[in-house]
Tab-separated table of C-alpha atoms in Angstrom:
chain	number	residue	atom	x	y	z
A	936	UNK	CA	-10.052	-23.598	-0.804
A	937	UNK	CA	-8.143	-23.041	-4.055
A	938	UNK	CA	-9.313	-19.424	-4.214
A	939	UNK	CA	-8.023	-18.863	-0.701
A	940	UNK	CA	-4.656	-20.376	-1.570
A	941	UNK	CA	-4.492	-18.252	-4.718
A	942	UNK	CA	-5.297	-15.096	-2.748
A	943	UNK	CA	-2.673	-15.918	-0.138
A	944	UNK	CA	-0.082	-16.581	-2.849
A	945	UNK	CA	-0.850	-13.286	-4.630
A	946	UNK	CA	-0.792	-11.340	-1.378
A	947	UNK	CA	2.508	-12.899	-0.318
A	948	UNK	CA	3.992	-12.239	-3.768
A	949	UNK	CA	3.087	-8.551	-3.544
A	950	UNK	CA	4.198	-8.093	0.068
A	951	UNK	CA	7.501	-9.943	-0.381
A	952	UNK	CA	8.525	-9.141	-3.956
A	953	UNK	CA	7.040	-5.680	-4.433
A	954	UNK	CA	7.061	-4.285	-0.896
A	955	UNK	CA	10.150	-6.092	0.403
A	956	UNK	CA	8.663	-7.524	3.596
A	957	UNK	CA	10.149	-10.699	5.020
A	958	UNK	CA	7.830	-13.737	5.046
A	959	UNK	CA	8.477	-14.123	8.783
A	960	UNK	CA	7.169	-10.585	9.416
A	961	UNK	CA	4.030	-11.377	7.426
A	962	UNK	CA	3.539	-14.593	9.402
A	963	UNK	CA	3.664	-12.586	12.655
A	964	UNK	CA	0.968	-10.222	11.316
A	965	UNK	CA	-1.330	-12.863	9.882
A	966	UNK	CA	-4.307	-10.505	9.849
A	967	UNK	CA	-2.777	-8.726	6.852
A	968	UNK	CA	-3.340	-11.805	4.666
A	969	UNK	CA	-7.083	-11.446	5.223
A	970	UNK	CA	-7.174	-7.897	3.850
A	971	UNK	CA	-8.330	-7.167	0.312
A	972	UNK	CA	-5.424	-7.199	-2.126
A	973	UNK	CA	-7.144	-4.864	-4.603
A	974	UNK	CA	-8.886	-2.528	-2.166
A	975	UNK	CA	-6.320	-2.162	0.599
A	976	UNK	CA	-2.940	-3.870	0.233
A	977	UNK	CA	-1.957	-2.840	-3.300
A	978	UNK	CA	-3.145	0.794	-3.227
A	979	UNK	CA	-1.633	1.505	0.174
A	980	UNK	CA	1.563	-0.370	-0.621
A	981	UNK	CA	2.169	1.401	-3.928
A	982	UNK	CA	1.242	4.753	-2.412
A	983	UNK	CA	3.737	4.393	0.438
A	984	UNK	CA	6.421	3.224	-2.001
A	985	UNK	CA	5.860	6.419	-3.982
A	986	UNK	CA	6.153	8.507	-0.812
A	987	UNK	CA	9.478	6.898	0.006
A	988	UNK	CA	10.855	7.049	-3.545
A	989	UNK	CA	10.047	10.756	-3.691
A	990	UNK	CA	11.913	11.620	-0.509
A	991	UNK	CA	9.310	11.423	2.232
A	992	UNK	CA	10.816	9.401	5.047
A	993	UNK	CA	8.165	7.492	6.941
A	994	UNK	CA	8.232	4.615	9.361
A	995	UNK	CA	5.602	1.936	9.175
A	996	UNK	CA	4.898	-1.669	10.009
A	997	UNK	CA	2.637	-4.141	8.272
A	998	UNK	CA	0.006	-3.465	10.895
A	999	UNK	CA	0.250	0.335	10.764
A	1000	UNK	CA	-0.051	0.242	6.990
A	1001	UNK	CA	-2.673	-2.425	6.334
A	1002	UNK	CA	-4.648	-3.032	9.544
A	1003	UNK	CA	-5.761	0.550	10.223
A	1004	UNK	CA	-9.046	1.967	8.952
A	1005	UNK	CA	-9.249	4.017	5.776
A	1006	UNK	CA	-9.872	7.146	7.853
A	1007	UNK	CA	-6.745	6.603	9.960
A	1008	UNK	CA	-4.658	5.710	6.892
A	1009	UNK	CA	-5.679	8.928	5.146
A	1010	UNK	CA	-4.993	10.979	8.267
A	1011	UNK	CA	-1.548	9.478	8.831
A	1012	UNK	CA	-0.177	8.928	5.337
A	1013	UNK	CA	-2.094	11.342	3.092
A	1014	UNK	CA	-3.295	14.376	5.036
A	1015	UNK	CA	-0.168	14.313	7.194
A	1016	UNK	CA	1.974	15.286	4.198
A	1017	UNK	CA	-0.460	17.521	2.295
A	1018	UNK	CA	1.494	20.636	3.200
A	1019	UNK	CA	4.512	19.232	1.321
A	1020	UNK	CA	2.646	17.463	-1.479
A	1021	UNK	CA	-0.863	18.885	-1.998
A	1022	UNK	CA	-1.831	16.320	-4.629
A	1023	UNK	CA	-1.433	13.285	-2.343
A	1024	UNK	CA	-5.152	12.545	-2.072
A	1025	UNK	CA	-5.397	12.518	-5.867
A	1026	UNK	CA	-2.351	10.220	-6.030
A	1027	UNK	CA	-3.848	7.835	-3.474
A	1028	UNK	CA	-7.168	7.725	-5.334
A	1029	UNK	CA	-5.279	6.926	-8.538
A	1030	UNK	CA	-3.561	4.023	-6.758
A	1031	UNK	CA	-6.952	2.699	-5.664
A	1032	UNK	CA	-8.240	2.925	-9.241
A	1033	UNK	CA	-5.120	1.247	-10.658
A	1034	UNK	CA	-5.344	-1.623	-8.158
A	1035	UNK	CA	-9.032	-2.124	-8.873
A	1036	UNK	CA	-8.217	-2.440	-12.569
A	1037	UNK	CA	-5.534	-5.052	-11.910
A	1038	UNK	CA	-2.782	-2.927	-13.474
A	1039	UNK	CA	-0.808	-2.378	-10.300
A	1040	UNK	CA	2.336	-4.128	-11.460
A	1041	UNK	CA	3.196	-1.657	-14.212
A	1042	UNK	CA	1.803	1.763	-13.415
A	1043	UNK	CA	3.717	4.315	-11.363
A	1044	UNK	CA	2.675	7.890	-10.748
A	1045	UNK	CA	5.370	10.487	-10.091
A	1046	UNK	CA	5.122	13.865	-8.420
A	1047	UNK	CA	7.487	16.361	-6.837
A	1048	UNK	CA	7.942	17.711	-3.341
A	1049	UNK	CA	7.491	21.391	-2.658
């Protein structure tokens, strides 16, 4: 039970403090808490933050970001912008590697729009 509480706390900390979601929104999408922090939540969250900070305006919800399959995520958020930023797949794969190594709090990868 302690591991579950620890995972929930870490997931909430990332979603609220890093991503800026309201706790009430997370409570409404409870399925997100069950997703892997290292394999899904952190890489996708950091990737989308980079998209936004580099001028790509996208709309998303917790569900559309974290509950969709890897194939649908890549199609919507990576391949959908490849014409403007060809290196997006490489960037996303770097986010996955960073999250798997537990370094997600400090590493940012920057790129430029065409």
